[in-house]
Short mmCIF file of C-alpha atoms and ligand atoms in Angstrom, two decimals:
data_model
loop_
_atom_site.label_atom_id
_atom_site.label_comp_id
_atom_site.label_asym_id
_atom_site.label_seq_id
_atom_site.Cartn_x
_atom_site.Cartn_y
_atom_site.Cartn_z
CA MET A 108 101.70 108.38 90.63
CA LEU A 109 99.31 106.62 92.86
CA LYS A 110 97.04 108.14 94.58
CA LYS A 111 97.59 109.06 98.49
CA GLY A 112 95.30 107.74 101.68
CA SER A 113 93.40 111.08 103.13
CA GLN A 114 95.56 112.75 105.80
CA ASN A 115 94.81 115.23 107.92
CA SER A 116 96.95 117.28 110.34
CA GLN A 117 94.94 118.06 113.29
CA ALA A 118 96.51 115.56 116.37
CA ASP A 119 94.53 114.05 119.07
CA LYS A 120 96.11 112.12 122.27
CA GLY A 121 93.01 112.21 124.09
CA CYS A 122 89.83 109.77 124.00
CA SER A 123 87.46 112.24 125.38
CA MET A 124 85.60 112.74 121.87
CA TYR A 125 84.77 108.97 121.81
CA GLU A 126 82.04 106.72 123.46
CA THR A 127 82.78 103.46 121.77
CA ILE A 128 86.03 103.21 121.53
CA LYS A 129 89.21 104.42 123.32
CA TYR A 130 91.96 106.39 121.70
CA SER A 131 95.36 106.87 123.00
CA VAL A 132 99.22 107.28 121.21
CA GLU A 133 102.10 106.09 123.17
CA ASN A 134 106.06 106.15 121.97
CA GLY A 135 104.46 106.51 118.01
CA VAL A 136 101.32 103.44 118.41
CA ALA A 137 97.92 104.69 118.31
CA TRP A 138 96.28 102.26 120.43
CA LEU A 139 92.50 102.09 119.30
CA THR A 140 90.09 100.27 121.32
CA LEU A 141 86.71 98.46 120.83
CA ASN A 142 85.27 99.39 123.53
CA ARG A 143 81.19 97.84 124.15
CA PRO A 144 82.89 94.60 125.64
CA ASP A 145 79.10 93.75 126.72
CA LYS A 146 78.45 93.13 122.94
CA LEU A 147 81.32 91.57 122.58
CA ASN A 148 82.32 95.35 120.59
CA ALA A 149 79.76 95.03 118.57
CA PHE A 150 79.85 97.36 115.82
CA THR A 151 77.40 100.18 115.09
CA SER A 152 76.80 102.74 113.58
CA GLN A 153 78.57 105.27 115.94
CA MET A 154 81.42 103.44 116.50
CA ASN A 155 81.99 102.72 112.52
CA LYS A 156 82.55 106.54 112.44
CA GLU A 157 84.61 106.51 115.52
CA ILE A 158 87.03 104.35 114.23
CA GLN A 159 87.18 106.10 110.88
CA LYS A 160 87.55 109.49 112.78
CA ALA A 161 90.99 108.35 114.82
CA ILE A 162 92.05 106.11 111.76
CA LYS A 163 92.07 109.70 109.72
CA ILE A 164 93.18 111.61 112.85
CA SER A 165 95.98 108.95 113.35
CA ALA A 166 97.38 108.96 109.79
CA GLY A 167 97.48 112.83 110.07
CA ALA A 168 99.31 112.99 112.90
CA ASP A 169 103.43 113.03 112.83
CA GLU A 170 103.87 111.50 115.89
CA VAL A 171 101.92 108.31 115.51
CA ARG A 172 103.88 105.80 113.17
CA ALA A 173 102.11 102.62 114.08
CA ILE A 174 98.25 102.12 114.72
CA ILE A 175 97.08 99.22 117.02
CA VAL A 176 92.69 98.22 116.43
CA THR A 177 91.99 95.75 119.75
CA GLY A 178 89.08 95.33 121.56
CA GLU A 179 88.15 95.67 125.27
CA GLY A 180 87.09 92.21 127.17
CA ARG A 181 87.36 89.10 126.39
CA ALA A 182 86.63 89.63 122.66
CA PHE A 183 88.01 91.71 119.71
CA CYS A 184 84.86 92.37 117.79
CA SER A 185 81.70 90.30 117.00
CA GLY A 186 80.89 91.95 114.46
CA GLN A 187 77.58 93.93 113.60
CA ASP A 188 75.67 94.90 116.44
CA LEU A 189 72.29 92.34 115.44
CA SER A 190 69.97 93.80 117.84
CA ASP A 191 70.62 97.34 115.82
CA VAL A 192 69.09 95.84 112.80
CA ASP A 193 65.53 96.28 112.02
CA GLU A 194 63.88 93.87 109.56
CA GLY A 195 63.50 94.95 106.33
CA MET A 196 66.82 96.91 106.49
CA ASN A 197 68.84 97.67 103.44
CA LEU A 198 71.35 96.21 104.18
CA GLY A 199 73.13 97.05 100.76
CA GLN A 200 72.79 101.12 101.79
CA LYS A 201 74.34 100.00 105.61
CA LEU A 202 76.95 98.92 103.76
CA ARG A 203 78.03 101.67 101.62
CA GLU A 204 77.15 104.25 104.17
CA ASP A 205 78.45 102.92 107.33
CA TYR A 206 81.13 100.06 106.78
CA GLY A 207 82.09 100.62 102.92
CA PRO A 208 84.15 104.77 104.38
CA MET A 209 85.67 102.64 107.69
CA MET A 210 87.21 99.73 104.69
CA GLU A 211 87.69 102.91 102.36
CA GLN A 212 89.29 104.35 105.89
CA ILE A 213 91.95 101.65 106.75
CA ALA A 214 92.71 101.30 102.99
CA ASN A 215 94.27 104.66 102.38
CA CYS A 216 95.98 104.85 105.40
CA GLU A 217 99.70 104.58 104.95
CA LYS A 218 100.82 103.66 108.01
CA PRO A 219 101.34 99.39 109.87
CA ILE A 220 97.88 98.96 111.38
CA ILE A 221 98.38 95.91 113.62
CA ALA A 222 94.76 94.35 114.67
CA GLY A 223 95.30 92.97 117.95
CA VAL A 224 93.22 90.51 118.24
CA ASN A 225 92.40 89.78 121.90
CA GLY A 226 89.52 87.49 121.28
CA VAL A 227 87.20 86.09 119.09
CA ALA A 228 86.53 87.93 115.58
CA ALA A 229 82.96 86.97 114.30
CA GLY A 230 81.84 88.23 111.03
CA ALA A 231 82.69 92.25 110.17
CA GLY A 232 84.88 91.88 113.35
CA PHE A 233 87.12 89.62 111.02
CA SER A 234 87.17 91.74 108.03
CA LEU A 235 88.09 94.70 109.90
CA ALA A 236 91.47 92.22 111.21
CA LEU A 237 91.59 91.05 107.37
CA ALA A 238 91.76 94.49 106.53
CA CYS A 239 95.00 95.72 108.64
CA ASP A 240 98.99 94.92 107.72
CA PHE A 241 99.39 92.39 110.40
CA ARG A 242 97.13 90.00 112.93
CA LEU A 243 98.65 89.39 116.30
CA VAL A 244 96.58 86.89 118.26
CA SER A 245 96.03 85.90 121.48
CA GLU A 246 95.95 82.13 121.94
CA LYS A 247 92.49 82.59 122.80
CA ALA A 248 90.67 84.28 120.57
CA SER A 249 89.73 83.01 117.13
CA PHE A 250 87.96 84.05 114.13
CA LEU A 251 84.75 82.93 112.13
CA ASN A 252 83.10 83.99 109.73
CA ALA A 253 79.70 84.45 110.80
CA PHE A 254 77.80 85.69 107.95
CA VAL A 255 76.17 82.72 106.33
CA ASN A 256 74.85 81.62 109.81
CA ILE A 257 72.85 84.36 109.27
CA GLY A 258 71.71 83.83 105.87
CA LEU A 259 74.14 87.00 104.50
CA ILE A 260 77.61 86.88 102.44
CA PRO A 261 80.94 88.02 103.93
CA ASP A 262 80.97 92.05 103.51
CA SER A 263 82.88 94.81 104.47
CA GLY A 264 86.11 93.69 102.18
CA ASN A 265 85.54 90.10 103.86
CA LEU A 266 86.22 87.92 100.45
CA TYR A 267 88.35 90.61 99.03
CA TYR A 268 91.37 90.00 102.00
CA LEU A 269 90.19 86.69 102.46
CA SER A 270 91.45 85.19 99.25
CA ARG A 271 93.97 87.05 99.47
CA ILE A 272 95.71 85.88 102.45
CA VAL A 273 94.71 82.51 102.86
CA GLY A 274 94.15 81.62 99.18
CA HIS A 275 91.01 80.96 97.12
CA ALA A 276 89.89 77.27 98.29
CA LYS A 277 90.10 77.78 102.48
CA ALA A 278 88.69 81.23 101.89
CA LEU A 279 85.58 79.90 100.40
CA GLU A 280 85.80 76.70 103.09
CA LEU A 281 85.97 79.52 105.68
CA SER A 282 82.68 81.45 104.05
CA LEU A 283 81.09 78.20 103.36
CA LEU A 284 81.04 76.09 106.79
CA GLY A 285 81.13 79.42 109.05
CA GLU A 286 82.72 77.60 111.92
CA LYS A 287 85.46 78.75 114.12
CA VAL A 288 89.03 79.23 113.66
CA THR A 289 91.56 78.68 116.14
CA ALA A 290 94.43 80.75 116.98
CA GLY A 291 96.73 77.52 115.89
CA GLU A 292 94.63 77.23 112.49
CA ALA A 293 95.04 80.62 111.96
CA LYS A 294 98.82 80.64 112.20
CA ASN A 295 98.92 77.43 110.41
CA ILE A 296 97.19 79.26 107.07
CA GLY A 297 98.87 82.32 107.03
CA LEU A 298 95.86 84.51 108.64
CA ALA A 299 97.97 85.06 111.78
CA THR A 300 101.23 87.15 111.79
CA LYS A 301 102.39 85.58 115.10
CA VAL A 302 99.95 83.90 118.20
CA ILE A 303 101.25 85.11 121.45
CA GLY A 304 100.28 83.92 125.13
CA VAL A 305 97.76 85.69 127.16
CA ASP A 306 100.92 86.28 129.82
CA GLU A 307 102.89 88.10 127.26
CA TRP A 308 99.99 90.32 125.51
CA ASN A 309 100.14 93.27 126.08
CA GLU A 310 104.16 93.80 126.23
CA HIS A 311 104.12 91.54 122.35
CA LEU A 312 101.70 93.58 120.86
CA LYS A 313 103.61 96.92 123.01
CA ALA A 314 106.57 95.90 121.22
CA PHE A 315 105.50 94.46 117.91
CA ALA A 316 103.96 97.81 117.19
CA GLU A 317 106.82 99.97 118.69
CA ASN A 318 109.39 98.46 116.65
CA ILE A 319 107.56 99.02 113.38
CA ALA A 320 106.83 102.34 114.26
CA ASN A 321 110.77 103.14 114.38
CA LYS A 322 111.16 101.76 111.08
CA PRO A 323 111.68 104.79 107.60
CA THR A 324 107.80 105.21 107.94
CA LYS A 325 107.51 106.76 104.58
CA ALA A 326 108.35 103.82 102.46
CA ILE A 327 106.23 102.12 104.45
CA GLY A 328 103.68 103.46 103.31
CA LEU A 329 104.97 103.38 99.73
CA ILE A 330 105.27 99.84 100.37
CA LYS A 331 101.80 99.45 101.13
CA ARG A 332 100.44 101.29 98.08
CA TYR A 333 102.70 100.01 95.63
CA LEU A 334 101.54 96.21 97.14
CA GLU A 335 98.26 97.38 96.84
CA ALA A 336 98.79 98.62 93.02
CA SER A 337 100.49 95.21 91.65
CA TYR A 338 97.03 94.12 91.51
CA HIS A 339 95.07 96.19 89.56
CA LEU A 340 98.28 97.40 87.32
CA SER A 341 99.74 95.82 83.67
CA LEU A 342 103.71 95.40 84.54
CA GLU A 343 104.22 98.08 82.69
CA GLU A 344 102.26 100.39 84.46
CA TYR A 345 103.27 99.12 87.04
CA LEU A 346 107.07 99.49 86.73
CA LYS A 347 106.10 103.09 85.78
CA GLU A 348 104.41 104.00 89.26
CA GLU A 349 107.29 101.98 90.94
CA ALA A 350 109.67 104.15 89.09
CA GLU A 351 107.96 107.25 90.84
CA GLY A 352 107.46 105.63 94.62
CA GLN A 353 111.11 104.84 94.37
CA ARG A 354 112.13 108.73 93.09
CA ILE A 355 109.84 109.82 96.64
CA ALA A 356 111.28 107.41 98.83
CA GLY A 357 114.98 108.56 98.00
CA LEU A 358 113.98 112.02 98.67
CA THR A 359 113.30 110.77 102.68
CA LYS A 360 115.62 112.12 105.63
CA ASP A 361 115.13 107.86 106.56
CA TYR A 362 116.46 106.94 103.15
CA ALA A 363 119.84 109.21 103.68
CA GLU A 364 119.94 107.81 107.77
CA GLY A 365 119.60 103.93 106.21
CA VAL A 366 122.73 104.83 103.85
CA ALA A 367 124.62 106.49 106.39
CA ALA A 368 124.04 103.82 109.09
CA PHE A 369 125.11 100.83 107.12
CA THR A 370 128.28 102.71 105.63
CA GLU A 371 129.41 103.61 109.13
CA LYS A 372 128.33 100.14 110.44
CA ARG A 373 126.26 101.41 113.07
CA LYS A 374 122.11 101.13 113.40
CA ALA A 375 119.77 103.29 111.74
CA HIS A 376 117.39 105.63 113.90
CA PHE A 377 114.61 106.50 111.89
CA ILE A 378 112.17 109.25 112.32
CA GLY A 379 109.66 108.62 109.61
CA LYS A 380 110.36 111.16 107.16
C1 LHQ B 550 75.78 90.41 120.34
C2 LHQ B 550 77.21 90.11 119.23
C3 LHQ B 550 76.11 90.96 117.88
C4 LHQ B 550 74.81 92.19 119.24
C5 LHQ B 550 77.61 88.54 120.62
N1 LHQ B 550 75.08 91.57 118.11
N2 LHQ B 550 74.92 91.34 120.65
C6 LHQ B 550 76.13 94.30 108.20
C7 LHQ B 550 75.69 94.86 107.40
C8 LHQ B 550 74.46 94.49 108.24
C9 LHQ B 550 73.81 94.06 108.39
C10 LHQ B 550 74.50 92.88 108.68
O1 LHQ B 550 75.95 92.70 109.09
C11 LHQ B 550 77.00 93.60 108.63
C12 LHQ B 550 78.07 92.67 109.07
C13 LHQ B 550 78.25 91.99 110.08
O2 LHQ B 550 78.71 91.66 110.97
S1 LHQ B 550 76.91 89.96 109.97
C14 LHQ B 550 77.71 88.92 111.15
C15 LHQ B 550 77.28 89.90 112.64
N3 LHQ B 550 77.93 89.20 113.75
C16 LHQ B 550 77.32 87.91 114.31
O3 LHQ B 550 76.69 87.41 112.92
C17 LHQ B 550 78.01 86.83 115.18
C18 LHQ B 550 77.25 87.10 116.24
N4 LHQ B 550 77.53 86.16 116.84
C19 LHQ B 550 78.46 85.20 117.18
O4 LHQ B 550 78.26 84.53 116.38
C20 LHQ B 550 78.61 84.52 118.94
O5 LHQ B 550 78.22 85.51 119.65
C21 LHQ B 550 80.24 84.90 119.05
C22 LHQ B 550 80.66 83.85 118.49
C23 LHQ B 550 80.62 86.24 118.01
C24 LHQ B 550 80.94 84.53 120.77
O6 LHQ B 550 80.07 83.44 121.05
P1 LHQ B 550 80.80 83.77 122.95
O7 LHQ B 550 81.73 83.64 123.12
O8 LHQ B 550 79.60 82.11 122.88
O9 LHQ B 550 79.59 84.35 123.25
P2 LHQ B 550 77.66 84.63 123.64
O10 LHQ B 550 77.20 84.56 122.02
O11 LHQ B 550 77.38 84.48 124.35
O12 LHQ B 550 77.77 86.59 123.10
C25 LHQ B 550 77.89 87.24 124.64
C26 LHQ B 550 77.29 88.49 124.56
O13 LHQ B 550 77.12 89.27 123.47
C27 LHQ B 550 75.27 88.01 124.46
O14 LHQ B 550 74.58 89.32 124.53
P3 LHQ B 550 74.14 88.61 126.81
O15 LHQ B 550 72.67 89.76 127.18
O16 LHQ B 550 73.12 87.61 126.20
O17 LHQ B 550 75.83 88.12 127.25
C28 LHQ B 550 75.25 88.80 122.91
O18 LHQ B 550 73.87 88.70 122.43
C29 LHQ B 550 76.39 89.86 122.94
N5 LHQ B 550 76.36 89.65 121.50
N6 LHQ B 550 77.41 89.36 119.13
N7 LHQ B 550 76.64 90.28 116.74
#
């Protein structure tokens, strides 16, 4: 059986335990807002750790059935805080200690994660958006694979996700040129799930998240897990794993409800169990 993401039963609705992000839960949706607007929500070690903590708590809380990651102010996230890197710093170690664990936490989360890209997503901020399951993009937002502009390679899983989302040639183009991608182009190349007008931003982001929060959460987790596994397994291995996944899905209350609703010609009411 494929490994499941790490879970934690602790549920927390308050944001008092965070300094660099805001965290709240409403209508089944956890809102994780990067909150360093003066620095365009650039990452620090503390922010990386707080994001990991909030994702872990969301993954383990029954009442959370979808997660939104978004930014305070005019940016989504500008990547590593460049005023917080010392000359001679071992960047490999920084990635292993700070970014790798954060990206793994996101990859292992079995609940749907939506990047609410409210403004520019640059460097590792772009990587964060790529690691999410959906990218809802404000019409005034943009993406920037900024790494090459400062002599670095795209990191935090950037090339892994980007090439899967937009294909090899486009991933190479964005990574080598380091130029801004507008919301419109992001939609055209499959990077944006949806582009939202500024006036409808909050309402549409909330509605999208609440819609997915009302779907069969266990099946969604399994779909995420098996799609990812399909890249690493032979077809023979995959079919074996898939059968086990479907066995588990078939034991959920939501499966029973889905079939009952179909038979009774009514809308299903899924509870995420
Ligand atoms: C910032 C930043 C920022 C600090 C804007 N840091 N202050 C991992 C491992 C270890 C080390 C290396 O990195 C990594 C991963 C990475 O993420 S590397 C890539 C790091 N990110 C970048 O290279 C992007 C840098 N930022 C930009 O290119 C621009 O700021 C963008 C395109 C994001 C936005 O441009 P504008 O809208 O023109 O805004 P701005 O440049 O005027 O920025 C506004 C303020 O935010 C400004 O501060 P100030 O005090 O002058 O108002 C910037 O200094 C600050 N800021 N990004 N990453």
